[in-house]
Amino acid sequence: MAEEGAATVGASEKVIHTYPLIRHSDMSEEMRIEAMELSVTACEKYSQNNELAARMVKESMDKKFGPAFHVVVGESYGFEITYECTTICYMYFGGNQAICIWKCS
Amino acid sequence: MSSDTSSDNEDDKDTASKSRGNLAEDETLDWLKPRALLVPEDQEDVPEAELDEEIGRFLTTINPQWVADEVAYHYGQAKFVVKPKPTFGKAYPLYIYQGTAIRKDSDEAKAQIAAGYGKVGFDDAGPKRAKAKKSTTELEEEEEPEADAPPTEENKAEEDVPDEEKANEVGGEDHEATQADTAADEETEAVADEGAEEQVPEDEGGGGESQVEEVIEIKPRVKKLANQFNFCERAALTYNFPKRSVDTQTVPPPRANFGATCLQSIIFDFYQEDYARKQREKEEEKPKRLRKKTAKHVKSAQQIHDEQLAQRIREAWTILERLVNQNIFDEIAQDYRYWDDPSDEFREGMGSLLPLWKFQFEPMRSHAVCDVQWNPHYQDLFAVAYGSLDFTQQQKEGCLCLYSIKNPAFPEYSIITESPIICLDVYKETPYLICIGRYDGNVCVYNAQLTLESSYQYKSDSVRDKHSNIVWEIKWGARMIDGEASFFSISGDGRVVQWAVMPGELQATTIITLQSNVPPIPGPDGTLLTVNSCGSCICFHPEKADIFMVGTEDGMIHTCSLKYNRNYVRSVQGHHMPVYRIHYNNYNNSIYASCSGDWRVKIWEDGRDEPLFMFELGSPVGDVKWAPYSSTVFAACTADGKVYVYDLNVNKYRPICVQAVVSKKTKKLTRVDFNPRLPVIVCGDTKGTCHVVKLSPNLRVMCKPPKKAQVADQRTLQIMKLDKLLSLVRDPPFQTGVVDEKFDDD
């Protein structure tokens, strides 16, 4: 603990957080974890291609929770969406990517 | 009669059929039995040989029945004639019937059609009548295609039936006469039919005989002709239910809107925020216990203010109370401070006790003082445990009180417990912590620093690990390896339990289970119940923290060690009645005193099976304590209300002071304790009163240093004094020092 604390004090400015971080979600616990893991896997697999990552997440979510999921992966965008309740998950990953998953059919 | 017989016959048939049915059923069952034929009685008797004889039959073309020369009477010739032989060859007509049908294309039929059959009488039938009767006639008859008229014909025929029949009869007879040759056989059949049809020619009136014949033959044929258009269609229309459609619409799944903007800066900020939050949580996790505690005690500002105010008022009242008490008890205070019994100077070796204050707590008047102990830190303070020693009428509740001799009127601290308190011990390191043992087997720790309203600070789990009998004595022990305070309790269930004071709970460890010499008792179901001996007191070695002594209710004194949980280090049959107290000498660790319900106080040395000294006090001895200021002085209190003070250095056989503190009729003394610094002792009785008495100067004689060693301090001198005394007693080693009081008297 002490070492960790010292490290963070020394390099607090340079610390880059890459862990997945839920910004907004009303999913159930199970679904949220699933979505989070999927996003992490997809973004790590297609780190250079957001489109492919989004497609992978969308298709997997469609398979698992029924169709008509929409996924946006990107570094800088704005959105205003209508979603079915308990199906939205807006999260950050890798320190610079924002992933928005929602369902609307 | 006939009907009766017939019915009887029927009955017979029924019964027969029934019996047959039964038989059949029986047969199905009795198929294995050999079949016995029922033979009528009047059956002709035929020999077996005849029955077996074969009889041949031959078929021939000759009729054996025919009589060759059969004759019949011929009325015409009025003579018998031979009947001619039939010429049919092989066939033999049984019945000959002349049909009336003729082929359509035969000459005869053509002749009839050409003759205008069917049109005859057509015009005569009224069209109106035909219409009226149409439906009935149509249903009944099938007619030739061209015959529009026949219905009328028929109608007419039916209507005229009665008349025609008469006419037929007449006409028929006429016809028969004419037709006798040709159609003798047909006549009878045709008569009925003919009637209807014949009327046509008769009505016409112009028909000759030949015409009549034709009509007769044709008539049935007209009836048989079919009309393919002559049918009726019937239909029914049922009620049609009106159609109705019902539909529902489900509520669409709820939707919501969400919008956000993601930018690198926003992402970064949020990560920073989250990280900071996590760090904070981590820090907060560490002192979780502390946080919980503080949370529990969080009070509103108003409450705090009220409490502070109450505390200040209480302090003010305490001062006021002290002032009043000081005035009331001024004389006693003066006595305590300055009065020494002047008679001591004249009676060498004898002392007296000066009664000073009496302490009583009003709610506890009927309770007994079960334990009393001076506070090791505050010399004016002592703790009292109120319980009950009358086990037939046990009190429901107990009380823990702290009294100060500065305020004899009311305890400084008092807390009512739900079960009588039997023993207590004040922790030397933190003198506000008091552990108590209760009648119900629980042990608790009270913190006298907390406000009066607060309850115990620690309590044993009543379900899991409390004692199953009265906790007889409780003693604080040394700190454990990991720094927790611990105390030991001994109970009537034969267990010595160490209680570690963990944060928030007491952790129990059974140190030793006291085994008794009683063999296992067989239980009701054959199991053997081992009997533990009941512990009654416990005493720790002043220096060796893991050595302790245990007194039991059967009088044994066991020396035990924390390291062995099965065996005793030593066992001595010390007494014959429950041992009430074992107390180590304050100056010599191998000397200890014990007292018991067998009226005796014994002074023991470690390693000896026999006591060094034995004193009989004539009454159950409730308590014995070594004086803190002298190595040879000890005090004991008895059930007859007396306090005995011995100084072995002065008198090895007799007490130097015997004083009745309470009336022996109503009260018994239970416990006694020396004040560690002041020359007073406190003793408790069975009526809830604590008596503080002052020791007269003769009872607290200090050692005078010998001339050789002026510098030696009092402690060394005391040890030397005891050693000197012991050497006298020990030598010769076989306990000649054990002297009974009575012998001394002699």
XYZ file of N, CA and C in Angstrom, chain A residues 16-100:
255
model
N -2.099 6.726 -16.708
C -3.128 6.567 -17.736
C -3.999 5.383 -17.341
N -5.248 5.640 -17.216
C -6.146 4.564 -16.802
C -6.719 3.907 -18.025
N -6.674 2.617 -18.030
C -7.175 1.905 -19.201
C -8.300 0.945 -18.843
N -8.659 0.891 -17.602
C -9.675 -0.086 -17.230
C -11.046 0.364 -17.744
N -11.916 -0.584 -18.003
C -13.258 -0.214 -18.461
C -14.012 0.491 -17.345
N -14.660 1.565 -17.725
C -15.302 2.392 -16.708
C -16.707 2.729 -17.191
N -17.672 2.304 -16.460
C -19.067 2.549 -16.846
C -19.402 4.005 -16.545
N -19.855 4.696 -17.560
C -20.240 6.083 -17.340
C -21.728 6.174 -17.007
N -22.486 5.404 -17.785
C -23.932 5.426 -17.545
C -24.495 4.073 -17.973
N -25.287 3.484 -17.133
C -25.883 2.201 -17.519
C -27.106 1.935 -16.661
N -28.145 1.412 -17.300
C -29.280 0.948 -16.501
C -29.521 -0.531 -16.763
N -28.491 -1.199 -17.270
C -28.594 -2.631 -17.519
C -28.621 -3.378 -16.193
N -29.083 -4.619 -16.300
C -28.982 -5.468 -15.119
C -27.512 -5.814 -14.910
N -27.219 -6.217 -13.689
C -25.828 -6.476 -13.325
C -25.182 -7.463 -14.296
N -25.908 -8.534 -14.547
C -25.369 -9.608 -15.394
C -25.120 -9.096 -16.801
N -26.102 -8.390 -17.316
C -26.024 -7.892 -18.690
C -24.909 -6.859 -18.807
N -24.792 -6.036 -17.784
C -23.786 -4.987 -17.842
C -22.395 -5.592 -17.883
N -22.203 -6.610 -17.036
C -20.883 -7.243 -17.017
C -20.591 -7.888 -18.363
N -21.624 -8.520 -18.906
C -21.457 -9.168 -20.203
C -21.071 -8.136 -21.260
N -21.801 -7.036 -21.277
C -21.539 -5.992 -22.264
C -20.146 -5.423 -22.089
N -19.760 -5.262 -20.825
C -18.457 -4.679 -20.550
C -17.351 -5.611 -21.040
N -17.518 -6.873 -20.732
C -16.481 -7.826 -21.146
C -16.395 -7.918 -22.659
N -17.573 -7.912 -23.290
C -17.603 -7.966 -24.750
C -16.876 -6.769 -25.336
N -17.159 -5.609 -24.817
C -16.549 -4.396 -25.342
C -15.043 -4.450 -25.184
N -14.624 -4.909 -24.013
C -13.174 -4.983 -23.777
C -12.537 -5.932 -24.791
N -13.170 -7.092 -24.940
C -12.617 -8.074 -25.880
C -12.552 -7.497 -27.299
N -13.665 -6.881 -27.698
C -13.724 -6.373 -29.071
C -12.711 -5.257 -29.300
N -12.627 -4.350 -28.327
C -11.732 -3.216 -28.521
C -10.263 -3.650 -28.491
N -10.018 -4.722 -27.734
C -8.635 -5.193 -27.720
C -8.316 -5.935 -29.000
N -9.326 -6.634 -29.511
C -9.105 -7.413 -30.730
C -8.939 -6.487 -31.932
N -9.821 -5.509 -32.048
C -9.752 -4.582 -33.188
C -9.360 -3.204 -32.671
N -8.140 -3.138 -32.181
C -7.744 -1.869 -31.579
C -7.583 -0.773 -32.631
N -7.369 -1.188 -33.893
C -7.165 -0.201 -34.940
C -8.435 0.100 -35.718
N -9.442 -0.711 -35.524
C -10.623 -0.549 -36.361
C -11.875 -0.535 -35.492
N -12.349 0.663 -35.252
C -13.507 0.800 -34.377
C -14.751 0.191 -34.990
N -14.837 0.240 -36.307
C -16.040 -0.247 -36.955
C -16.199 -1.759 -36.721
N -15.082 -2.447 -36.910
C -15.123 -3.894 -36.705
C -15.433 -4.216 -35.248
N -14.853 -3.443 -34.370
C -15.106 -3.678 -32.943
C -16.588 -3.511 -32.636
N -17.162 -2.434 -33.166
C -18.576 -2.173 -32.931
C -19.431 -3.293 -33.504
N -19.045 -3.755 -34.695
C -19.811 -4.820 -35.318
C -19.771 -6.084 -34.457
N -18.595 -6.371 -33.962
C -18.454 -7.585 -33.154
C -19.316 -7.491 -31.883
N -19.256 -6.338 -31.245
C -20.050 -6.175 -30.027
C -21.528 -6.295 -30.356
N -21.934 -5.627 -31.420
C -23.353 -5.632 -31.789
C -23.839 -7.056 -32.063
N -23.043 -7.772 -32.849
C -23.500 -9.114 -33.221
C -23.559 -10.035 -32.002
N -22.574 -9.898 -31.157
C -22.578 -10.754 -29.959
C -23.754 -10.421 -29.055
N -24.006 -9.139 -28.907
C -25.121 -8.741 -28.050
C -26.443 -9.205 -28.649
N -26.554 -9.093 -29.977
C -27.774 -9.566 -30.641
C -28.005 -11.037 -30.348
N -26.930 -11.784 -30.398
C -27.057 -13.229 -30.162
C -27.508 -13.500 -28.737
N -26.950 -12.746 -27.833
C -27.174 -13.084 -26.421
C -28.464 -12.511 -25.889
N -28.805 -11.312 -26.302
C -29.941 -10.651 -25.652
C -31.032 -10.269 -26.643
N -31.026 -10.865 -27.810
C -32.064 -10.539 -28.775
C -31.618 -9.400 -29.679
N -32.255 -9.318 -30.865
C -31.727 -8.431 -31.877
C -32.002 -6.945 -31.631
N -31.470 -6.187 -32.533
C -31.614 -4.745 -32.615
C -30.790 -3.997 -31.583
N -29.587 -4.464 -31.362
C -28.652 -3.666 -30.574
C -27.917 -2.700 -31.485
N -27.531 -1.592 -30.918
C -26.745 -0.613 -31.682
C -25.504 -0.320 -30.869
N -24.408 -0.236 -31.551
C -23.155 -0.005 -30.847
C -22.392 1.106 -31.551
N -21.900 2.009 -30.750
C -21.037 3.063 -31.293
C -19.708 2.974 -30.569
N -18.647 2.923 -31.335
C -17.329 2.964 -30.723
C -16.576 4.121 -31.349
N -16.032 4.939 -30.506
C -15.296 6.064 -31.074
C -14.590 6.860 -30.014
N -13.805 7.809 -30.456
C -13.027 8.590 -29.500
C -13.662 9.940 -29.230
N -14.444 10.394 -30.168
C -15.000 11.720 -29.981
C -16.286 11.812 -30.783
N -17.368 11.839 -30.124
C -18.644 11.969 -30.827
C -19.721 12.388 -29.835
N -20.796 12.799 -30.394
C -21.922 13.139 -29.533
C -23.142 12.394 -30.016
N -24.057 12.153 -29.170
C -25.224 11.393 -29.613
C -26.429 11.744 -28.754
N -27.552 11.488 -29.331
C -28.822 11.667 -28.634
C -29.702 10.515 -29.108
N -29.956 9.548 -28.290
C -30.598 8.326 -28.748
C -31.846 8.019 -27.940
N -32.686 7.209 -28.519
C -33.837 6.656 -27.800
C -33.577 5.159 -27.637
N -33.683 4.684 -26.435
C -33.373 3.274 -26.196
C -34.475 2.641 -25.357
N -34.547 1.338 -25.448
C -35.468 0.614 -24.576
C -34.853 0.546 -23.190
N -35.695 0.773 -22.198
C -35.164 0.865 -20.841
C -34.435 -0.424 -20.459
N -33.501 -0.267 -19.629
C -32.617 -1.332 -19.113
C -31.763 -1.951 -20.204
N -31.478 -1.179 -21.244
C -30.600 -1.757 -22.261
C -29.493 -0.796 -22.684
N -29.246 0.207 -21.911
C -28.185 1.122 -22.342
C -26.952 0.954 -21.488
N -25.835 1.088 -22.124
C -24.564 1.030 -21.403
C -23.596 1.962 -22.118
N -23.206 2.978 -21.408
C -22.275 3.963 -21.990
C -21.013 3.905 -21.149
N -19.949 3.498 -21.767
C -18.747 3.242 -20.969
C -17.504 3.746 -21.686
N -16.469 3.916 -20.905
C -15.173 4.297 -21.451
C -14.258 3.101 -21.341
N -13.322 3.054 -22.284
C -12.352 1.964 -22.184
C -11.040 2.414 -22.799
N -9.997 1.945 -22.209
C -8.675 2.210 -22.770
C -8.218 3.643 -22.601
N -8.963 4.416 -21.867
C -8.527 5.772 -21.608
C -8.923 6.763 -22.678
N -9.290 6.276 -23.878
C -9.608 7.232 -24.928
C -10.802 6.823 -25.777
N -11.392 5.679 -25.475
C -12.504 5.231 -26.310
C -13.796 5.276 -25.509
N -14.837 5.696 -26.201
C -16.158 5.663 -25.577
C -17.016 4.685 -26.367
N -17.682 3.827 -25.659
C -18.507 2.806 -26.300
C -19.930 2.976 -25.792
N -20.825 3.078 -26.729
C -22.225 3.200 -26.339
C -22.993 2.019 -26.924
